[in-house]
Amino acid sequence: MEIQTILDLVKKYNPKSDQDMIQLAFEFARDAHKGQYRLNGDEYMQHALGATYHLAKIKMDDATIIAGLLHDVPDETSVSLDEVRKQFGDEVCSLVEGVSRLGKLKYRGMERYAENLRKMFVSIAHDIRIVILKFADRLHNLETLDILPRDKQLRIAHEVLEIYAPIAHRLGIGYIKERLEDCAFKYMYPDEYRTITELAQPKLERKEQYLGRLKDLLHQIFKENGIAPIGMESRVKHFYSIYRKSIKKNTPDLEGIYDLVAMRVIVESIAECYTVLGVLHQYFKPLQGRFKDYIAQPRQNNYRSLHTTVFSEENEIVEFQIRTTPMDYEAKYGIAAHWNYDESNKSSQRITKNLDWLQEILSIQSSTSYSHEEFLQTLNLDIFQNRIFVFTPKGDVINLPDGSTPVDFAYYIHSDIGRKCSGARINDMLASLNTKLNSGDVVYILTERNRKRPNPDWLSFIKTHMAKSRIKAQLREEHL
Ligand code: MN
C-alpha cells in the first residue's frame, strides 16, 4: 500500500483535505517505525497504511486519517506522544492517545472482558472517532492474521465477534462490521467458512449475472413510470451473515435464502422510494410477508430502507432494497457518516448525546455500585439481546443466548467436543448436561474419547441453532 492511494481516495471525497499534512504524518510515522517489521516480514508502516486505508474508505476527516497513520507511534517507537502533539496538535494527539489507551487491558477472563467493553463505551462518549480508529486497526490486524499461532488467532477472532462487530453494528457502520465478521469467521470456524463459501460462491455468481440482465428491464419499467433512479447496484450478502441465516432458517444448502444477492435501488426522495415499491409490485408479484418498511420504522441502529421480495422475470425470486442517498450513506458508514456529509456539525459529543442507549450504558458504567457482572447483564438488554456470558477454564468469554446449556457451550467451542461431551463441571461442581448456564459461570466440558455420536435427546433442551444444526448433521452422518 502506498500513501498516494490514500491521498487520492481522501481527495475524492474531501477536496479541501490538507494533503501536505497527511503526507507529513506519513513521513513522520515511517521514520519513527524505520527498521521495524511485522511478523509476516512487511515493513511496520504497511500496517498503519492498511488501517488508514479503511478509514479513507469510510470517508473519515483529516484528523482521523492522520491519527490512523500515527496510531502506533507512541506505543511501538521511541517517539513520544508529546512530539506527536507538537507536530500535529491537540486533536490528532488526543485521538492517538485514545487508541493507545484502548489497547491496554489489565485483567484476565471476565474482568478483562468487562473492562474492554467499558473502555470502548467511554471512548465512544469521549470521541467516537477513537473507536472507529480501533476498528480500522483491528481490521487490518485480522487481514494479516495468518502468520500468528492458532491460539492467538482464535483469541483475536473471538474478541472481534464478541465485542467489536456488535458495537460496529450498533453504530451502524456496515462497511466495518461486515469485514470484521468475515475475517474473524474464517479463523473462528474454518470448516463452516469453507463450506459456506464453496456453497455460496456459485449461487452468488449466477444471481449477480441474472441481476445484471434484469437491470435493462428495470430501467425501462422505471422510465415508463417517470422514475429516474440515481443508482442501481446488486449487493452481495457477506459470508458470516449467510452462515448465520442458514443456521437460523435451518437450511444448510442455502435454499430458501432469497437475499443472497439483492438489488439496491437508490432514488432522490422518500416519496420516490414508495413509488418504486408500488411500481415493482405492479409488475412483479410480491412474496407474502417479505415486505418491510424500515423507513417508517427504522431498525434500532437507524438503518432505513424499503425491502420487498418479488417473483421477477423467469420466475426468479429477487429482493429489492429501496432507499435515498443519505439512507445509503447511513447504512454503509452509520455514525461515521457524520464526519463527511454533515460537515457543519462535527462535534462528537453532540452526535453521541442523541444516542439514548449509549447514555444509559454510560450512566451505568460510571456508577461504582455496579459489579462487572451487573454491567454485562445490563449491556445484554441493549447490544447483546438476552445473552449470557460464560467462560472457558482459560478465561475466554463465550456469549450465548439466555437458557443455553453445557451442550450449547460444547458445540460453540468445537463440533467434536460437542459430539464427545459426556458431562460438565460448572464452577468446579459436576452438573448435568441440561443445566441452564448463568452469566459468569466457568464451564469445563468432560468428554468421552470413544464416543461417536451425540445423544438425540439433547435436541429437546439445547438452545442455540448452531448446536442444533451440528447435532442433526452428525446424526445424519451416522445413518449413512
Ligand atoms: Mn496498530
Short mmCIF file of C-alpha atoms and ligand atoms in Angstrom, two decimals:
data_model
loop_
_atom_site.label_atom_id
_atom_site.label_comp_id
_atom_site.label_asym_id
_atom_site.label_seq_id
_atom_site.Cartn_x
_atom_site.Cartn_y
_atom_site.Cartn_z
CA MET A 1 0.00 0.00 0.00
CA GLU A 2 1.29 3.44 -0.98
CA ILE A 3 0.42 6.69 0.76
CA GLN A 4 -0.58 8.06 -2.66
CA THR A 5 -3.53 5.60 -2.80
CA ILE A 6 -4.83 7.09 0.44
CA LEU A 7 -4.18 10.68 -0.65
CA ASP A 8 -6.12 10.11 -3.87
CA LEU A 9 -9.00 8.46 -2.05
CA VAL A 10 -9.27 11.27 0.52
CA LYS A 11 -9.09 13.98 -2.13
CA LYS A 12 -12.04 12.44 -3.95
CA TYR A 13 -14.48 12.73 -1.03
CA ASN A 14 -12.85 15.71 0.65
CA PRO A 15 -11.37 18.16 -1.88
CA LYS A 16 -10.46 20.51 0.97
CA SER A 17 -8.30 17.93 2.73
CA ASP A 18 -4.82 19.01 3.82
CA GLN A 19 -2.79 16.69 1.61
CA ASP A 20 0.53 18.14 2.77
CA MET A 21 -0.30 17.42 6.39
CA ILE A 22 -1.31 13.82 5.60
CA GLN A 23 1.93 13.36 3.65
CA LEU A 24 3.85 14.81 6.59
CA ALA A 25 2.17 12.42 9.03
CA PHE A 26 3.08 9.52 6.76
CA GLU A 27 6.76 10.55 6.68
CA PHE A 28 6.81 11.18 10.43
CA ALA A 29 5.39 7.71 11.18
CA ARG A 30 7.53 5.99 8.55
CA ASP A 31 10.69 7.47 10.06
CA ALA A 32 9.61 6.55 13.58
CA HIS A 33 8.90 2.93 12.58
CA LYS A 34 12.06 2.68 10.48
CA GLY A 35 13.69 -0.73 10.82
CA GLN A 36 10.57 -2.32 12.36
CA TYR A 37 8.90 -5.24 10.67
CA ARG A 38 5.66 -7.15 11.11
CA LEU A 39 5.73 -10.89 11.75
CA ASN A 40 4.91 -11.54 8.09
CA GLY A 41 8.01 -9.62 7.00
CA ASP A 42 6.23 -6.43 5.90
CA GLU A 43 7.60 -3.08 6.94
CA TYR A 44 5.72 -1.92 10.03
CA MET A 45 4.40 1.11 8.18
CA GLN A 46 2.33 -1.21 5.98
CA HIS A 47 0.10 -1.84 8.99
CA ALA A 48 -0.52 1.86 9.61
CA LEU A 49 -1.23 2.37 5.90
CA GLY A 50 -3.54 -0.65 5.76
CA ALA A 51 -5.57 0.57 8.74
CA THR A 52 -5.71 4.13 7.39
CA TYR A 53 -6.92 2.84 4.03
CA HIS A 54 -10.10 1.56 5.72
CA LEU A 55 -10.56 4.96 7.39
CA ALA A 56 -10.40 6.59 3.97
CA LYS A 57 -12.88 4.06 2.61
CA ILE A 58 -15.42 5.21 5.17
CA LYS A 59 -14.56 8.83 4.34
CA MET A 60 -13.16 9.97 7.67
CA ASP A 61 -11.90 13.51 8.27
CA ASP A 62 -8.25 14.64 8.10
CA ALA A 63 -7.62 14.35 11.86
CA THR A 64 -8.69 10.70 11.86
CA ILE A 65 -6.68 9.89 8.73
CA ILE A 66 -3.58 11.48 10.28
CA ALA A 67 -4.18 9.70 13.59
CA GLY A 68 -4.52 6.44 11.67
CA LEU A 69 -1.06 6.86 10.19
CA LEU A 70 0.38 7.73 13.61
CA HIS A 71 -1.66 5.36 15.79
CA ASP A 72 1.18 3.01 16.82
CA VAL A 73 3.95 5.60 17.09
CA PRO A 74 3.83 6.30 20.88
CA ASP A 75 3.47 2.61 21.87
CA GLU A 76 5.81 0.99 19.37
CA THR A 77 8.60 3.55 18.82
CA SER A 78 10.85 5.87 20.81
CA VAL A 79 8.91 8.92 19.60
CA SER A 80 6.69 10.23 22.39
CA LEU A 81 3.12 11.43 22.43
CA ASP A 82 4.40 14.93 23.20
CA GLU A 83 6.30 15.02 19.95
CA VAL A 84 3.15 13.94 18.13
CA ARG A 85 1.31 16.78 19.85
CA LYS A 86 3.99 19.32 18.90
CA GLN A 87 3.85 18.33 15.23
CA PHE A 88 0.15 17.63 14.74
CA GLY A 89 -1.75 19.42 17.51
CA ASP A 90 -4.14 18.50 20.29
CA GLU A 91 -6.96 16.97 18.24
CA VAL A 92 -4.78 14.38 16.49
CA CYS A 93 -2.85 13.73 19.69
CA SER A 94 -5.97 13.01 21.71
CA LEU A 95 -7.13 10.51 19.05
CA VAL A 96 -3.78 8.69 19.06
CA GLU A 97 -3.73 8.68 22.84
CA GLY A 98 -7.27 7.31 22.94
CA VAL A 99 -6.47 4.37 20.66
CA SER A 100 -3.37 3.58 22.66
CA ARG A 101 -5.36 3.58 25.89
CA LEU A 102 -7.95 1.19 24.43
CA GLY A 103 -5.20 -1.35 23.78
CA LYS A 104 -4.07 -1.50 27.40
CA LEU A 105 -6.06 -4.05 29.37
CA LYS A 106 -5.00 -5.14 32.83
CA TYR A 107 -7.25 -8.04 33.74
CA ARG A 108 -7.97 -11.57 32.59
CA GLY A 109 -11.15 -13.51 31.96
CA MET A 110 -14.49 -11.96 32.82
CA GLU A 111 -12.98 -8.79 34.27
CA ARG A 112 -10.91 -8.24 31.16
CA TYR A 113 -13.99 -8.61 29.04
CA ALA A 114 -15.98 -6.11 31.07
CA GLU A 115 -13.02 -3.76 31.16
CA ASN A 116 -12.66 -3.97 27.39
CA LEU A 117 -16.33 -3.11 26.88
CA ARG A 118 -16.30 -0.28 29.42
CA LYS A 119 -13.31 1.28 27.73
CA MET A 120 -14.98 1.06 24.35
CA PHE A 121 -18.07 2.88 25.61
CA VAL A 122 -16.12 5.53 27.46
CA SER A 123 -14.16 6.18 24.24
CA ILE A 124 -17.34 6.40 22.21
CA ALA A 125 -18.60 9.07 24.59
CA HIS A 126 -15.30 10.93 24.60
CA ASP A 127 -14.78 10.94 20.83
CA ILE A 128 -16.37 8.32 18.66
CA ARG A 129 -13.51 8.56 16.18
CA ILE A 130 -11.27 6.72 18.69
CA VAL A 131 -13.39 3.59 18.40
CA ILE A 132 -13.53 3.93 14.62
CA LEU A 133 -9.71 4.08 14.60
CA LYS A 134 -9.60 0.98 16.76
CA PHE A 135 -11.93 -0.83 14.34
CA ALA A 136 -9.66 0.01 11.40
CA ASP A 137 -6.58 -1.09 13.37
CA ARG A 138 -8.21 -4.38 14.31
CA LEU A 139 -9.50 -4.97 10.79
CA HIS A 140 -6.02 -4.71 9.32
CA ASN A 141 -4.66 -7.00 12.03
CA LEU A 142 -7.30 -9.55 11.09
CA GLU A 143 -6.36 -9.29 7.44
CA THR A 144 -2.80 -10.25 8.32
CA LEU A 145 -3.57 -12.89 10.96
CA ASP A 146 -2.30 -15.91 9.03
CA ILE A 147 1.18 -15.65 10.46
CA LEU A 148 0.12 -15.85 14.12
CA PRO A 149 -0.17 -19.10 16.11
CA ARG A 150 -3.60 -20.72 16.21
CA ASP A 151 -4.45 -19.83 19.82
CA LYS A 152 -3.72 -16.15 19.19
CA GLN A 153 -5.76 -16.18 16.00
CA LEU A 154 -8.67 -17.62 17.95
CA ARG A 155 -8.40 -15.09 20.75
CA ILE A 156 -8.40 -12.14 18.35
CA ALA A 157 -11.14 -13.53 16.12
CA HIS A 158 -13.22 -14.29 19.18
CA GLU A 159 -12.85 -10.81 20.61
CA VAL A 160 -13.86 -9.34 17.25
CA LEU A 161 -17.04 -11.40 17.00
CA GLU A 162 -17.97 -10.80 20.65
CA ILE A 163 -17.09 -7.14 21.11
CA TYR A 164 -16.03 -5.21 18.03
CA ALA A 165 -18.53 -6.39 15.43
CA PRO A 166 -21.60 -5.98 17.68
CA ILE A 167 -20.55 -2.44 18.56
CA ALA A 168 -19.82 -1.59 14.90
CA HIS A 169 -23.29 -2.95 14.14
CA ARG A 170 -24.85 -0.89 16.91
CA LEU A 171 -23.17 2.21 15.49
CA GLY A 172 -24.49 1.27 12.05
CA ILE A 173 -21.09 1.06 10.34
CA GLY A 174 -21.92 -1.68 7.86
CA TYR A 175 -18.63 -1.40 5.98
CA ILE A 176 -16.60 -2.20 9.11
CA LYS A 177 -18.98 -4.71 10.64
CA GLU A 178 -19.18 -6.92 7.54
CA ARG A 179 -15.42 -7.01 7.03
CA LEU A 180 -14.70 -7.68 10.71
CA GLU A 181 -17.17 -10.54 10.74
CA ASP A 182 -15.99 -12.21 7.56
CA CYS A 183 -12.31 -12.03 8.54
CA ALA A 184 -12.99 -13.37 12.05
CA PHE A 185 -15.38 -16.05 10.72
CA LYS A 186 -12.57 -17.55 8.66
CA TYR A 187 -10.41 -18.13 11.75
CA MET A 188 -13.11 -18.88 14.28
CA TYR A 189 -14.96 -21.54 12.29
CA PRO A 190 -12.66 -22.63 9.45
CA ASP A 191 -14.75 -25.67 8.46
CA GLU A 192 -18.01 -23.77 8.33
CA TYR A 193 -16.30 -20.94 6.48
CA ARG A 194 -15.09 -23.31 3.78
CA THR A 195 -18.49 -24.98 3.44
CA ILE A 196 -20.37 -21.71 3.20
CA THR A 197 -18.02 -20.05 0.73
CA GLU A 198 -17.94 -23.12 -1.52
CA LEU A 199 -21.71 -23.43 -1.40
CA ALA A 200 -22.49 -19.74 -1.79
CA GLN A 201 -19.95 -18.71 -4.43
CA PRO A 202 -21.63 -20.31 -7.49
CA LYS A 203 -25.06 -19.14 -6.31
CA LEU A 204 -23.81 -15.59 -5.84
CA GLU A 205 -22.22 -15.50 -9.27
CA ARG A 206 -25.29 -16.87 -11.00
CA LYS A 207 -27.58 -14.43 -9.24
CA GLU A 208 -25.36 -11.45 -9.94
CA GLN A 209 -25.37 -12.31 -13.64
CA TYR A 210 -29.13 -12.58 -13.58
CA LEU A 211 -29.49 -9.21 -11.85
CA GLY A 212 -27.17 -7.71 -14.46
CA ARG A 213 -29.59 -8.83 -17.15
CA LEU A 214 -32.59 -7.63 -15.13
CA LYS A 215 -31.22 -4.09 -14.94
CA ASP A 216 -32.18 -3.24 -18.55
CA LEU A 217 -35.77 -4.28 -17.96
CA LEU A 218 -35.90 -2.31 -14.71
CA HIS A 219 -34.58 0.84 -16.39
CA GLN A 220 -37.31 0.50 -18.99
CA ILE A 221 -40.06 -0.04 -16.41
CA PHE A 222 -38.88 2.89 -14.30
CA LYS A 223 -38.70 5.14 -17.35
CA GLU A 224 -42.27 4.31 -18.36
CA ASN A 225 -43.33 5.36 -14.88
CA GLY A 226 -41.36 8.58 -14.78
CA ILE A 227 -38.76 7.41 -12.25
CA ALA A 228 -35.07 8.13 -12.73
CA PRO A 229 -33.05 6.18 -10.15
CA ILE A 230 -29.75 7.73 -9.06
CA GLY A 231 -28.22 4.30 -8.86
CA MET A 232 -28.94 0.60 -9.17
CA GLU A 233 -26.47 -1.96 -7.91
CA SER A 234 -26.54 -5.55 -6.79
CA ARG A 235 -25.38 -6.10 -3.26
CA VAL A 236 -23.93 -9.42 -2.15
CA LYS A 237 -24.64 -10.66 1.35
CA HIS A 238 -21.46 -11.21 3.35
CA PHE A 239 -20.48 -14.76 4.26
CA TYR A 240 -20.89 -14.58 8.02
CA SER A 241 -24.39 -13.26 7.62
CA ILE A 242 -25.23 -16.04 5.13
CA TYR A 243 -23.86 -18.53 7.65
CA ARG A 244 -25.95 -17.16 10.49
CA LYS A 245 -29.05 -17.12 8.35
CA SER A 246 -28.52 -20.71 7.20
CA ILE A 247 -28.35 -21.80 10.84
CA LYS A 248 -31.34 -19.73 11.85
CA LYS A 249 -33.51 -20.97 8.99
CA ASN A 250 -32.03 -24.46 9.23
CA THR A 251 -31.16 -24.55 5.52
CA PRO A 252 -27.63 -25.96 5.24
CA ASP A 253 -27.93 -25.99 1.43
CA LEU A 254 -28.87 -22.26 1.42
CA GLU A 255 -32.12 -22.94 -0.44
CA GLY A 256 -34.83 -20.51 0.60
CA ILE A 257 -32.42 -17.71 1.41
CA TYR A 258 -33.67 -15.15 -1.07
CA ASP A 259 -31.41 -12.23 -0.29
CA LEU A 260 -28.01 -13.74 -1.08
CA VAL A 261 -27.84 -11.06 -3.73
CA ALA A 262 -30.28 -8.16 -3.59
CA MET A 263 -30.98 -5.34 -6.00
CA ARG A 264 -30.47 -1.94 -4.45
CA VAL A 265 -32.31 1.00 -5.97
CA ILE A 266 -31.25 4.48 -4.91
CA VAL A 267 -33.62 7.37 -5.57
CA GLU A 268 -33.86 11.08 -4.82
CA SER A 269 -36.64 11.31 -2.23
CA ILE A 270 -38.60 9.28 0.29
CA ALA A 271 -41.75 9.71 -1.79
CA GLU A 272 -39.92 8.17 -4.73
CA CYS A 273 -38.95 5.15 -2.61
CA TYR A 274 -42.63 4.34 -2.18
CA THR A 275 -43.32 4.99 -5.88
CA VAL A 276 -40.61 2.48 -6.84
CA LEU A 277 -42.12 -0.04 -4.43
CA GLY A 278 -45.57 0.44 -5.97
CA VAL A 279 -44.27 0.07 -9.49
CA LEU A 280 -42.35 -3.10 -8.63
CA HIS A 281 -45.40 -4.69 -7.02
CA GLN A 282 -47.44 -3.75 -10.06
CA TYR A 283 -45.11 -5.58 -12.44
CA PHE A 284 -43.93 -8.43 -10.23
CA LYS A 285 -45.90 -10.49 -7.75
CA PRO A 286 -44.56 -9.94 -4.22
CA LEU A 287 -43.84 -12.86 -1.90
CA GLN A 288 -46.11 -12.76 1.09
CA GLY A 289 -44.73 -11.49 4.38
CA ARG A 290 -41.49 -10.26 2.87
CA PHE A 291 -42.22 -6.53 2.72
CA LYS A 292 -40.52 -4.40 5.37
CA ASP A 293 -40.81 -0.67 5.81
CA TYR A 294 -37.66 0.35 7.63
CA ILE A 295 -38.26 3.95 6.57
CA ALA A 296 -41.40 4.38 8.66
CA GLN A 297 -39.93 2.08 11.31
CA PRO A 298 -36.12 2.22 11.24
CA ARG A 299 -34.10 -0.56 12.81
CA GLN A 300 -32.59 0.08 16.20
CA ASN A 301 -29.29 1.17 14.65
CA ASN A 302 -31.16 3.66 12.45
CA TYR A 303 -30.98 1.56 9.29
CA ARG A 304 -33.59 2.81 6.83
CA SER A 305 -34.79 1.24 3.55
CA LEU A 306 -37.79 -0.44 2.00
CA HIS A 307 -37.33 -4.17 1.48
CA THR A 308 -39.52 -6.34 -0.69
CA THR A 309 -39.09 -9.73 -2.37
CA VAL A 310 -40.82 -10.45 -5.69
CA PHE A 311 -41.10 -13.09 -8.39
CA SER A 312 -39.44 -11.33 -11.26
CA GLU A 313 -38.62 -12.30 -14.84
CA GLU A 314 -38.15 -16.02 -15.47
CA ASN A 315 -39.88 -16.55 -12.11
CA GLU A 316 -36.65 -15.71 -10.32
CA ILE A 317 -37.04 -14.56 -6.71
CA VAL A 318 -35.39 -11.17 -6.12
CA GLU A 319 -35.10 -8.98 -3.05
CA PHE A 320 -35.19 -5.24 -3.64
CA GLN A 321 -33.81 -2.64 -1.22
CA ILE A 322 -35.06 0.84 -1.96
CA ARG A 323 -33.55 3.93 -0.33
CA THR A 324 -32.32 7.51 -0.76
CA THR A 325 -28.67 8.56 -0.93
CA PRO A 326 -28.47 9.71 2.72
CA MET A 327 -30.04 6.40 3.81
CA ASP A 328 -27.47 4.54 1.73
CA TYR A 329 -24.68 6.52 3.39
CA GLU A 330 -26.03 5.77 6.85
CA ALA A 331 -26.29 2.07 6.06
CA LYS A 332 -22.64 1.84 5.00
CA TYR A 333 -20.98 4.35 7.29
CA GLY A 334 -23.51 4.72 10.13
CA ILE A 335 -22.34 7.15 12.72
CA ALA A 336 -19.11 7.67 10.78
CA ALA A 337 -21.19 9.38 8.08
CA HIS A 338 -21.40 12.45 10.27
CA TRP A 339 -17.79 13.25 9.51
CA ASN A 340 -18.31 13.65 5.82
CA TYR A 341 -21.65 14.90 4.57
CA ASP A 342 -22.65 16.61 7.80
CA GLU A 343 -19.69 18.97 7.67
CA SER A 344 -21.10 21.83 9.67
CA ASN A 345 -21.58 19.80 12.82
CA LYS A 346 -18.56 17.75 13.65
CA SER A 347 -18.91 17.65 17.41
CA SER A 348 -18.65 14.07 18.57
CA GLN A 349 -20.38 14.89 21.84
CA ARG A 350 -23.33 16.37 20.01
CA ILE A 351 -23.78 13.21 17.98
CA THR A 352 -23.43 10.81 20.87
CA LYS A 353 -25.75 12.85 23.09
CA ASN A 354 -28.60 11.73 20.86
CA LEU A 355 -27.84 8.06 21.35
CA ASP A 356 -30.12 7.16 24.24
CA TRP A 357 -28.76 3.63 24.55
CA LEU A 358 -25.21 4.93 24.86
CA GLN A 359 -26.15 7.49 27.51
CA GLU A 360 -27.80 4.74 29.51
CA ILE A 361 -24.77 2.46 29.32
CA LEU A 362 -22.53 5.34 30.36
CA SER A 363 -24.60 6.17 33.39
CA ILE A 364 -24.35 2.55 34.48
CA GLN A 365 -20.66 2.21 33.87
CA SER A 366 -19.86 5.38 35.80
CA SER A 367 -21.80 4.20 38.81
CA THR A 368 -19.40 2.30 41.05
CA SER A 369 -22.15 0.29 42.73
CA TYR A 370 -22.39 -1.98 39.69
CA SER A 371 -20.24 -5.10 39.57
CA HIS A 372 -18.67 -6.31 36.34
CA GLU A 373 -21.37 -8.89 36.11
CA GLU A 374 -24.24 -6.45 36.56
CA PHE A 375 -22.65 -4.20 33.99
CA LEU A 376 -22.50 -7.04 31.47
CA GLN A 377 -26.04 -8.07 32.26
CA THR A 378 -27.35 -4.57 31.62
CA LEU A 379 -25.48 -4.49 28.33
CA ASN A 380 -27.31 -7.63 27.29
CA LEU A 381 -30.54 -5.73 27.10
CA ASP A 382 -29.12 -3.39 24.54
CA ILE A 383 -26.33 -4.62 22.41
CA PHE A 384 -26.48 -8.27 23.14
CA GLN A 385 -30.14 -9.04 23.47
CA ASN A 386 -30.88 -11.70 26.08
CA ARG A 387 -27.40 -13.13 26.02
CA ILE A 388 -25.33 -14.61 28.81
CA PHE A 389 -21.55 -14.54 29.16
CA VAL A 390 -19.81 -17.68 30.31
CA PHE A 391 -16.16 -18.63 30.46
CA THR A 392 -13.81 -21.38 29.43
CA PRO A 393 -11.41 -22.59 32.14
CA LYS A 394 -8.77 -20.44 30.40
CA GLY A 395 -10.90 -17.33 30.88
CA ASP A 396 -12.13 -16.83 27.31
CA VAL A 397 -15.60 -15.36 27.13
CA ILE A 398 -18.36 -17.16 25.29
CA ASN A 399 -21.52 -15.25 24.51
CA LEU A 400 -24.62 -17.48 24.32
CA PRO A 401 -28.38 -16.93 24.27
CA ASP A 402 -30.17 -16.97 27.59
CA GLY A 403 -31.12 -20.52 28.59
CA SER A 404 -28.11 -22.18 26.98
CA THR A 405 -26.74 -25.43 28.41
CA PRO A 406 -23.30 -27.08 28.61
CA VAL A 407 -24.10 -28.85 25.31
CA ASP A 408 -24.58 -25.47 23.58
CA PHE A 409 -21.30 -24.39 25.11
CA ALA A 410 -19.50 -27.53 23.93
CA TYR A 411 -20.74 -27.15 20.35
CA TYR A 412 -19.80 -23.50 20.37
CA ILE A 413 -16.20 -24.48 21.13
CA HIS A 414 -15.98 -27.26 18.55
CA SER A 415 -18.31 -29.80 16.97
CA ASP A 416 -16.04 -32.65 18.09
CA ILE A 417 -16.16 -31.52 21.70
CA GLY A 418 -19.92 -31.40 21.34
CA ARG A 419 -20.13 -34.88 19.89
CA LYS A 420 -17.97 -36.35 22.62
CA CYS A 421 -19.26 -34.46 25.62
CA SER A 422 -20.41 -36.63 28.49
CA GLY A 423 -20.73 -34.21 31.37
CA ALA A 424 -19.79 -30.79 32.64
CA ARG A 425 -18.26 -29.03 35.59
CA ILE A 426 -19.79 -25.65 36.24
CA ASN A 427 -17.74 -23.53 38.65
CA ASP A 428 -15.94 -26.72 39.70
CA MET A 429 -19.16 -28.61 40.50
CA LEU A 430 -20.37 -31.55 38.47
CA ALA A 431 -23.56 -30.66 36.63
CA SER A 432 -25.91 -32.42 34.24
CA LEU A 433 -25.84 -31.51 30.57
CA ASN A 434 -29.25 -29.87 30.60
CA THR A 435 -28.37 -27.38 33.36
CA LYS A 436 -29.14 -23.78 32.39
CA LEU A 437 -25.97 -21.69 32.43
CA ASN A 438 -25.77 -18.29 34.13
CA SER A 439 -23.61 -15.29 33.29
CA GLY A 440 -20.22 -15.61 34.93
CA ASP A 441 -20.20 -19.43 35.03
CA VAL A 442 -16.91 -21.12 34.26
CA VAL A 443 -17.68 -24.23 32.23
CA TYR A 444 -15.45 -27.26 31.79
CA ILE A 445 -16.67 -29.96 29.41
CA LEU A 446 -15.92 -33.61 30.18
CA THR A 447 -15.53 -35.77 27.09
CA GLU A 448 -15.56 -39.46 26.31
CA ARG A 449 -12.85 -40.12 23.79
CA ASN A 450 -14.51 -43.09 22.08
CA ARG A 451 -17.92 -41.59 21.73
CA LYS A 452 -19.00 -41.37 18.07
CA ARG A 453 -22.41 -39.75 18.02
CA PRO A 454 -24.27 -37.12 20.02
CA ASN A 455 -27.31 -38.02 22.08
CA PRO A 456 -30.51 -37.19 20.12
CA ASP A 457 -32.22 -36.34 23.43
CA TRP A 458 -30.07 -33.21 23.63
CA LEU A 459 -32.19 -31.69 20.85
CA SER A 460 -35.04 -31.35 23.35
CA PHE A 461 -33.22 -28.93 25.65
CA ILE A 462 -30.47 -27.13 23.74
CA LYS A 463 -30.92 -23.50 22.87
CA THR A 464 -28.54 -22.50 20.08
CA HIS A 465 -29.22 -23.01 16.41
CA MET A 466 -25.57 -23.82 15.92
CA ALA A 467 -25.67 -26.82 18.27
CA LYS A 468 -28.94 -27.99 16.73
CA SER A 469 -27.67 -27.91 13.17
CA ARG A 470 -24.37 -29.56 14.12
CA ILE A 471 -26.09 -32.35 16.05
CA LYS A 472 -28.52 -33.00 13.21
CA ALA A 473 -25.66 -33.14 10.73
CA GLN A 474 -23.72 -35.57 12.95
CA LEU A 475 -26.77 -37.79 13.38
CA ARG A 476 -27.31 -37.82 9.61
CA GLU A 477 -23.68 -38.84 9.05
CA GLU A 478 -24.26 -41.71 11.39
CA HIS A 479 -27.10 -43.13 9.28
CA LEU A 480 -25.13 -43.21 6.04
MN MN B 1 -1.99 -0.96 15.21
#
